[in-house]
């Protein structure tokens, strides 16, 4: 399926670390004062719209669920609260099976880049705390959207789109890959299985399966 892949773009939560639940629980905690109904709406929206910046989510939830026209300053306060709740839990999350070994074993063969909805300063801090920065050509977070980054990286580095693979776990990852006309592989989980049930892409839950797909297609 994937031939002559040279560059691999990776989302972070749910792709490198199994940290999606950390963020789900933090969002629910923030909206706890508004009651169970709001918390359930926040949870469902977050699961269905993985990969979207927390700043956009806070604005959407306040506007649509609470009827509050929230200011940028208040969004920043919520984002800081969220970061405080979640950072240590993300760093201490289990890896998606085989993800770190795959990156360490193949970083000299493939150009790895992180493209995530996590804020730029926060994803860089997480990567540094995990001591894996050296394995990535570059790291890209919000506020820029994923499609912005895919296009910028492709154009700045004059990459061949057919040689790029985006590995993600959310619709935002899939849409970025599709809009940039690059290959896509899904890290499948119970959370996203239903969302991607009708979409035909390569799906895996352990990185040794992706490794076999990439290496076998080179032979």
PDB file of C-alpha atoms in Angstrom:
ATOM      1  CA  UNK A   1       0.000   0.000   0.000  1.00  0.00           C
ATOM      2  CA  UNK A   2       2.742   2.477   0.954  1.00  0.00           C
ATOM      3  CA  UNK A   3       5.675   2.555  -1.435  1.00  0.00           C
ATOM      4  CA  UNK A   4       8.857   4.595  -1.150  1.00  0.00           C
ATOM      5  CA  UNK A   5       7.789   6.428   2.006  1.00  0.00           C
ATOM      6  CA  UNK A   6      10.472   8.927   3.012  1.00  0.00           C
ATOM      7  CA  UNK A   7       8.604  11.220   5.414  1.00  0.00           C
ATOM      8  CA  UNK A   8       6.199  10.310   8.203  1.00  0.00           C
ATOM      9  CA  UNK A   9       3.992  12.898   9.912  1.00  0.00           C
ATOM     10  CA  UNK A  10       2.743  11.773  13.330  1.00  0.00           C
ATOM     11  CA  UNK A  11      -0.025  13.113  15.495  1.00  0.00           C
ATOM     12  CA  UNK A  12       0.838  12.805  19.194  1.00  0.00           C
ATOM     13  CA  UNK A  13      -2.072  11.926  21.513  1.00  0.00           C
ATOM     14  CA  UNK A  14      -3.404   8.516  20.578  1.00  0.00           C
ATOM     15  CA  UNK A  15      -0.546   7.933  18.115  1.00  0.00           C
ATOM     16  CA  UNK A  16       2.696   8.158  20.081  1.00  0.00           C
ATOM     17  CA  UNK A  17       1.255   8.117  23.599  1.00  0.00           C
ATOM     18  CA  UNK A  18      -2.037   6.649  24.779  1.00  0.00           C
ATOM     19  CA  UNK A  19      -2.932  10.008  26.277  1.00  0.00           C
ATOM     20  CA  UNK A  20      -6.366  10.775  24.801  1.00  0.00           C
ATOM     21  CA  UNK A  21      -8.180   9.832  28.023  1.00  0.00           C
ATOM     22  CA  UNK A  22      -5.969  12.217  30.021  1.00  0.00           C
ATOM     23  CA  UNK A  23      -7.271  15.130  28.008  1.00  0.00           C
ATOM     24  CA  UNK A  24     -10.860  13.888  27.959  1.00  0.00           C
ATOM     25  CA  UNK A  25     -10.880  13.688  31.764  1.00  0.00           C
ATOM     26  CA  UNK A  26      -9.309  17.139  32.102  1.00  0.00           C
ATOM     27  CA  UNK A  27     -11.961  18.734  29.875  1.00  0.00           C
ATOM     28  CA  UNK A  28     -14.713  17.017  31.872  1.00  0.00           C
ATOM     29  CA  UNK A  29     -13.184  18.270  35.128  1.00  0.00           C
ATOM     30  CA  UNK A  30     -13.174  21.867  33.897  1.00  0.00           C
ATOM     31  CA  UNK A  31     -16.873  21.713  32.975  1.00  0.00           C
ATOM     32  CA  UNK A  32     -17.890  19.883  36.153  1.00  0.00           C
ATOM     33  CA  UNK A  33     -19.479  23.017  37.687  1.00  0.00           C
ATOM     34  CA  UNK A  34     -21.993  23.114  34.809  1.00  0.00           C
ATOM     35  CA  UNK A  35     -23.500  19.704  35.536  1.00  0.00           C
ATOM     36  CA  UNK A  36     -23.630  16.187  34.116  1.00  0.00           C
ATOM     37  CA  UNK A  37     -25.436  17.096  30.899  1.00  0.00           C
ATOM     38  CA  UNK A  38     -22.779  19.647  29.888  1.00  0.00           C
ATOM     39  CA  UNK A  39     -19.958  17.304  30.889  1.00  0.00           C
ATOM     40  CA  UNK A  40     -21.419  14.573  28.676  1.00  0.00           C
ATOM     41  CA  UNK A  41     -21.733  16.982  25.729  1.00  0.00           C
ATOM     42  CA  UNK A  42     -18.137  18.121  26.219  1.00  0.00           C
ATOM     43  CA  UNK A  43     -16.923  14.517  26.387  1.00  0.00           C
ATOM     44  CA  UNK A  44     -18.777  13.458  23.232  1.00  0.00           C
ATOM     45  CA  UNK A  45     -17.691  16.510  21.237  1.00  0.00           C
ATOM     46  CA  UNK A  46     -14.055  16.046  22.253  1.00  0.00           C
ATOM     47  CA  UNK A  47     -14.094  12.372  21.224  1.00  0.00           C
ATOM     48  CA  UNK A  48     -15.771  13.118  17.895  1.00  0.00           C
ATOM     49  CA  UNK A  49     -13.469  16.066  17.127  1.00  0.00           C
ATOM     50  CA  UNK A  50     -10.086  14.812  18.250  1.00  0.00           C
ATOM     51  CA  UNK A  51      -7.099  16.863  17.143  1.00  0.00           C
ATOM     52  CA  UNK A  52      -8.846  20.235  17.235  1.00  0.00           C
ATOM     53  CA  UNK A  53      -7.133  22.897  19.327  1.00  0.00           C
ATOM     54  CA  UNK A  54      -8.350  23.238  22.911  1.00  0.00           C
ATOM     55  CA  UNK A  55      -8.783  26.985  22.280  1.00  0.00           C
ATOM     56  CA  UNK A  56     -11.347  26.277  19.559  1.00  0.00           C
ATOM     57  CA  UNK A  57     -13.088  23.706  21.745  1.00  0.00           C
ATOM     58  CA  UNK A  58     -13.440  26.038  24.710  1.00  0.00           C
ATOM     59  CA  UNK A  59     -14.905  28.729  22.454  1.00  0.00           C
ATOM     60  CA  UNK A  60     -17.336  26.277  20.841  1.00  0.00           C
ATOM     61  CA  UNK A  61     -18.463  24.742  24.139  1.00  0.00           C
ATOM     62  CA  UNK A  62     -19.060  28.061  25.852  1.00  0.00           C
ATOM     63  CA  UNK A  63     -20.869  29.531  22.855  1.00  0.00           C
ATOM     64  CA  UNK A  64     -22.975  26.489  21.971  1.00  0.00           C
ATOM     65  CA  UNK A  65     -23.441  24.573  25.216  1.00  0.00           C
ATOM     66  CA  UNK A  66     -23.489  27.414  27.754  1.00  0.00           C
ATOM     67  CA  UNK A  67     -24.630  30.347  25.631  1.00  0.00           C
ATOM     68  CA  UNK A  68     -21.630  32.360  26.789  1.00  0.00           C
ATOM     69  CA  UNK A  69     -19.628  34.555  24.397  1.00  0.00           C
ATOM     70  CA  UNK A  70     -16.269  33.835  26.007  1.00  0.00           C
ATOM     71  CA  UNK A  71     -13.361  36.275  25.621  1.00  0.00           C
ATOM     72  CA  UNK A  72      -9.875  35.373  24.431  1.00  0.00           C
ATOM     73  CA  UNK A  73      -8.539  36.187  27.893  1.00  0.00           C
ATOM     74  CA  UNK A  74     -10.936  33.729  29.536  1.00  0.00           C
ATOM     75  CA  UNK A  75     -10.102  31.082  26.943  1.00  0.00           C
ATOM     76  CA  UNK A  76      -6.414  31.515  27.779  1.00  0.00           C
ATOM     77  CA  UNK A  77      -7.231  31.080  31.482  1.00  0.00           C
ATOM     78  CA  UNK A  78      -9.103  27.845  30.759  1.00  0.00           C
ATOM     79  CA  UNK A  79      -6.243  26.649  28.552  1.00  0.00           C
ATOM     80  CA  UNK A  80      -3.748  27.252  31.371  1.00  0.00           C
ATOM     81  CA  UNK A  81      -6.005  25.380  33.789  1.00  0.00           C
ATOM     82  CA  UNK A  82      -6.278  22.512  31.316  1.00  0.00           C
ATOM     83  CA  UNK A  83      -2.503  22.385  30.815  1.00  0.00           C
ATOM     84  CA  UNK A  84      -1.955  22.242  34.580  1.00  0.00           C
ATOM     85  CA  UNK A  85      -4.400  19.338  34.908  1.00  0.00           C
ATOM     86  CA  UNK A  86      -3.067  17.310  32.024  1.00  0.00           C
ATOM     87  CA  UNK A  87       0.679  17.799  31.470  1.00  0.00           C
ATOM     88  CA  UNK A  88       2.115  15.321  33.969  1.00  0.00           C
ATOM     89  CA  UNK A  89      -0.529  12.741  33.104  1.00  0.00           C
ATOM     90  CA  UNK A  90       0.315  12.969  29.393  1.00  0.00           C
ATOM     91  CA  UNK A  91       4.052  12.549  30.002  1.00  0.00           C
ATOM     92  CA  UNK A  92       3.379   9.537  32.227  1.00  0.00           C
ATOM     93  CA  UNK A  93       0.955   7.888  29.787  1.00  0.00           C
ATOM     94  CA  UNK A  94       1.737   4.523  28.257  1.00  0.00           C
ATOM     95  CA  UNK A  95       2.996   4.568  24.709  1.00  0.00           C
ATOM     96  CA  UNK A  96       0.900   3.243  21.865  1.00  0.00           C
ATOM     97  CA  UNK A  97       2.374  -0.292  21.556  1.00  0.00           C
ATOM     98  CA  UNK A  98       5.710  -0.081  19.759  1.00  0.00           C
ATOM     99  CA  UNK A  99       5.534   3.623  18.891  1.00  0.00           C
ATOM    100  CA  UNK A 100       8.704   4.794  20.636  1.00  0.00           C
ATOM    101  CA  UNK A 101      10.770   1.807  19.476  1.00  0.00           C
ATOM    102  CA  UNK A 102       9.540   2.343  15.913  1.00  0.00           C
ATOM    103  CA  UNK A 103      10.597   5.991  16.010  1.00  0.00           C
ATOM    104  CA  UNK A 104      13.971   5.236  17.593  1.00  0.00           C
ATOM    105  CA  UNK A 105      14.698   2.343  15.213  1.00  0.00           C
ATOM    106  CA  UNK A 106      13.766   4.159  12.015  1.00  0.00           C
ATOM    107  CA  UNK A 107      14.484   7.861  12.536  1.00  0.00           C
ATOM    108  CA  UNK A 108      17.514   7.596  10.258  1.00  0.00           C
ATOM    109  CA  UNK A 109      15.448   5.934   7.551  1.00  0.00           C
ATOM    110  CA  UNK A 110      12.328   8.122   7.697  1.00  0.00           C
ATOM    111  CA  UNK A 111      12.010  11.850   8.370  1.00  0.00           C
ATOM    112  CA  UNK A 112       9.646  11.970  11.351  1.00  0.00           C
ATOM    113  CA  UNK A 113       7.673  15.107  12.163  1.00  0.00           C
ATOM    114  CA  UNK A 114       5.046  15.709  14.841  1.00  0.00           C
ATOM    115  CA  UNK A 115       1.882  17.551  13.792  1.00  0.00           C
ATOM    116  CA  UNK A 116      -0.534  17.980  16.698  1.00  0.00           C
ATOM    117  CA  UNK A 117      -3.347  20.113  18.038  1.00  0.00           C
ATOM    118  CA  UNK A 118      -1.407  20.543  21.292  1.00  0.00           C
ATOM    119  CA  UNK A 119      -0.013  24.095  21.710  1.00  0.00           C
ATOM    120  CA  UNK A 120       3.515  24.531  20.362  1.00  0.00           C
ATOM    121  CA  UNK A 121       5.225  25.314  23.674  1.00  0.00           C
ATOM    122  CA  UNK A 122       3.469  22.433  25.423  1.00  0.00           C
ATOM    123  CA  UNK A 123       4.263  19.747  22.839  1.00  0.00           C
ATOM    124  CA  UNK A 124       7.907  20.824  22.844  1.00  0.00           C
ATOM    125  CA  UNK A 125       7.982  20.550  26.642  1.00  0.00           C
ATOM    126  CA  UNK A 126       6.401  17.080  26.495  1.00  0.00           C
ATOM    127  CA  UNK A 127       8.856  15.868  23.858  1.00  0.00           C
ATOM    128  CA  UNK A 128      11.785  17.189  25.887  1.00  0.00           C
ATOM    129  CA  UNK A 129      10.550  15.511  29.058  1.00  0.00           C
ATOM    130  CA  UNK A 130      10.246  12.228  27.153  1.00  0.00           C
ATOM    131  CA  UNK A 131      13.782  12.784  25.763  1.00  0.00           C
ATOM    132  CA  UNK A 132      12.767  12.010  22.181  1.00  0.00           C
ATOM    133  CA  UNK A 133      13.266  15.363  20.427  1.00  0.00           C
ATOM    134  CA  UNK A 134      16.359  14.190  18.517  1.00  0.00           C
ATOM    135  CA  UNK A 135      14.302  11.634  16.605  1.00  0.00           C
ATOM    136  CA  UNK A 136      12.165  14.276  14.880  1.00  0.00           C
ATOM    137  CA  UNK A 137      13.040  16.599  12.027  1.00  0.00           C
ATOM    138  CA  UNK A 138      10.523  19.117  13.336  1.00  0.00           C
ATOM    139  CA  UNK A 139       7.638  19.549  15.785  1.00  0.00           C
ATOM    140  CA  UNK A 140       4.475  21.497  14.953  1.00  0.00           C
ATOM    141  CA  UNK A 141       1.561  22.405  17.239  1.00  0.00           C
ATOM    142  CA  UNK A 142      -1.355  24.811  17.483  1.00  0.00           C
ATOM    143  CA  UNK A 143      -2.538  27.496  16.989  1.00  0.00           C
ATOM    144  CA  UNK A 144      -1.843  26.671  13.331  1.00  0.00           C
ATOM    145  CA  UNK A 145      -4.068  23.901  11.984  1.00  0.00           C
ATOM    146  CA  UNK A 146      -2.736  20.555  10.827  1.00  0.00           C
ATOM    147  CA  UNK A 147      -3.456  21.238   7.153  1.00  0.00           C
ATOM    148  CA  UNK A 148      -1.413  24.442   7.399  1.00  0.00           C
ATOM    149  CA  UNK A 149       1.535  22.405   8.669  1.00  0.00           C
ATOM    150  CA  UNK A 150       1.257  19.596   6.120  1.00  0.00           C
ATOM    151  CA  UNK A 151       1.278  22.087   3.265  1.00  0.00           C
ATOM    152  CA  UNK A 152       4.059  24.227   4.729  1.00  0.00           C
ATOM    153  CA  UNK A 153       6.328  21.239   5.356  1.00  0.00           C
ATOM    154  CA  UNK A 154       5.688  19.823   1.886  1.00  0.00           C
ATOM    155  CA  UNK A 155       6.340  23.116   0.117  1.00  0.00           C
ATOM    156  CA  UNK A 156       9.285  24.271   2.251  1.00  0.00           C
ATOM    157  CA  UNK A 157      11.066  20.932   1.805  1.00  0.00           C
ATOM    158  CA  UNK A 158       9.904  20.268  -1.778  1.00  0.00           C
ATOM    159  CA  UNK A 159       8.579  16.852  -0.778  1.00  0.00           C
ATOM    160  CA  UNK A 160       6.956  14.350  -3.103  1.00  0.00           C
ATOM    161  CA  UNK A 161       3.408  13.905  -1.788  1.00  0.00           C
ATOM    162  CA  UNK A 162       3.277  10.235  -2.754  1.00  0.00           C
ATOM    163  CA  UNK A 163       6.261   9.584  -0.467  1.00  0.00           C
ATOM    164  CA  UNK A 164       4.592  11.012   2.671  1.00  0.00           C
ATOM    165  CA  UNK A 165       2.554   9.121   5.269  1.00  0.00           C
ATOM    166  CA  UNK A 166       0.428  10.826   7.918  1.00  0.00           C
ATOM    167  CA  UNK A 167      -0.189   8.570  10.937  1.00  0.00           C
ATOM    168  CA  UNK A 168      -3.141   9.787  12.976  1.00  0.00           C
ATOM    169  CA  UNK A 169      -6.089   8.771  15.110  1.00  0.00           C
ATOM    170  CA  UNK A 170      -8.619  11.531  14.439  1.00  0.00           C
ATOM    171  CA  UNK A 171     -10.675  13.003  11.622  1.00  0.00           C
ATOM    172  CA  UNK A 172      -8.559  16.165  11.682  1.00  0.00           C
ATOM    173  CA  UNK A 173      -5.530  13.997  10.832  1.00  0.00           C
ATOM    174  CA  UNK A 174      -7.383  12.210   8.045  1.00  0.00           C
ATOM    175  CA  UNK A 175      -8.717  15.461   6.581  1.00  0.00           C
ATOM    176  CA  UNK A 176      -5.270  17.100   6.666  1.00  0.00           C
ATOM    177  CA  UNK A 177      -3.811  14.113   4.829  1.00  0.00           C
ATOM    178  CA  UNK A 178      -6.636  14.011   2.309  1.00  0.00           C
ATOM    179  CA  UNK A 179      -6.514  17.764   1.604  1.00  0.00           C
ATOM    180  CA  UNK A 180      -2.736  17.551   1.080  1.00  0.00           C
ATOM    181  CA  UNK A 181      -3.069  14.420  -1.096  1.00  0.00           C
ATOM    182  CA  UNK A 182      -0.756  12.329   1.053  1.00  0.00           C
ATOM    183  CA  UNK A 183      -1.045   8.782   2.391  1.00  0.00           C
ATOM    184  CA  UNK A 184      -2.834   8.128   5.675  1.00  0.00           C
ATOM    185  CA  UNK A 185      -2.728   5.356   8.279  1.00  0.00           C
ATOM    186  CA  UNK A 186      -5.031   5.134  11.291  1.00  0.00           C
ATOM    187  CA  UNK A 187      -4.013   4.117  14.792  1.00  0.00           C
ATOM    188  CA  UNK A 188      -7.283   2.369  15.561  1.00  0.00           C
ATOM    189  CA  UNK A 189      -8.861   2.421  19.022  1.00  0.00           C
ATOM    190  CA  UNK A 190     -12.227   1.845  20.616  1.00  0.00           C
ATOM    191  CA  UNK A 191     -12.687   5.615  20.579  1.00  0.00           C
ATOM    192  CA  UNK A 192     -12.280   6.108  16.806  1.00  0.00           C
ATOM    193  CA  UNK A 193     -13.362   2.718  15.439  1.00  0.00           C
ATOM    194  CA  UNK A 194     -16.945   3.809  14.804  1.00  0.00           C
ATOM    195  CA  UNK A 195     -15.921   7.156  13.286  1.00  0.00           C
ATOM    196  CA  UNK A 196     -13.697   5.424  10.723  1.00  0.00           C
ATOM    197  CA  UNK A 197     -15.871   2.356  10.140  1.00  0.00           C
ATOM    198  CA  UNK A 198     -16.745   3.324   6.557  1.00  0.00           C
ATOM    199  CA  UNK A 199     -13.388   4.862   5.603  1.00  0.00           C
ATOM    200  CA  UNK A 200     -10.966   2.593   3.777  1.00  0.00           C
ATOM    201  CA  UNK A 201      -7.491   3.289   5.109  1.00  0.00           C
ATOM    202  CA  UNK A 202      -4.729   1.130   6.556  1.00  0.00           C
ATOM    203  CA  UNK A 203      -5.618   0.564  10.224  1.00  0.00           C
ATOM    204  CA  UNK A 204      -3.397  -0.756  12.998  1.00  0.00           C
ATOM    205  CA  UNK A 205      -3.176  -0.749  16.784  1.00  0.00           C
ATOM    206  CA  UNK A 206       0.473  -1.811  17.208  1.00  0.00           C
ATOM    207  CA  UNK A 207       3.396  -0.247  15.399  1.00  0.00           C
ATOM    208  CA  UNK A 208       4.909  -3.585  14.422  1.00  0.00           C
ATOM    209  CA  UNK A 209       2.038  -3.914  11.926  1.00  0.00           C
ATOM    210  CA  UNK A 210       2.903  -0.543  10.374  1.00  0.00           C
ATOM    211  CA  UNK A 211       6.557  -1.545  10.321  1.00  0.00           C
ATOM    212  CA  UNK A 212       5.731  -4.742   8.406  1.00  0.00           C
ATOM    213  CA  UNK A 213       3.595  -2.822   5.935  1.00  0.00           C
ATOM    214  CA  UNK A 214       6.314  -0.256   5.239  1.00  0.00           C
ATOM    215  CA  UNK A 215       9.254  -2.654   5.072  1.00  0.00           C
ATOM    216  CA  UNK A 216       7.476  -5.388   3.084  1.00  0.00           C
ATOM    217  CA  UNK A 217       6.384  -2.903   0.428  1.00  0.00           C
ATOM    218  CA  UNK A 218      10.005  -1.921  -0.146  1.00  0.00           C
ATOM    219  CA  UNK A 219      10.974  -5.468  -1.079  1.00  0.00           C
TER     220      UNK A 219
END
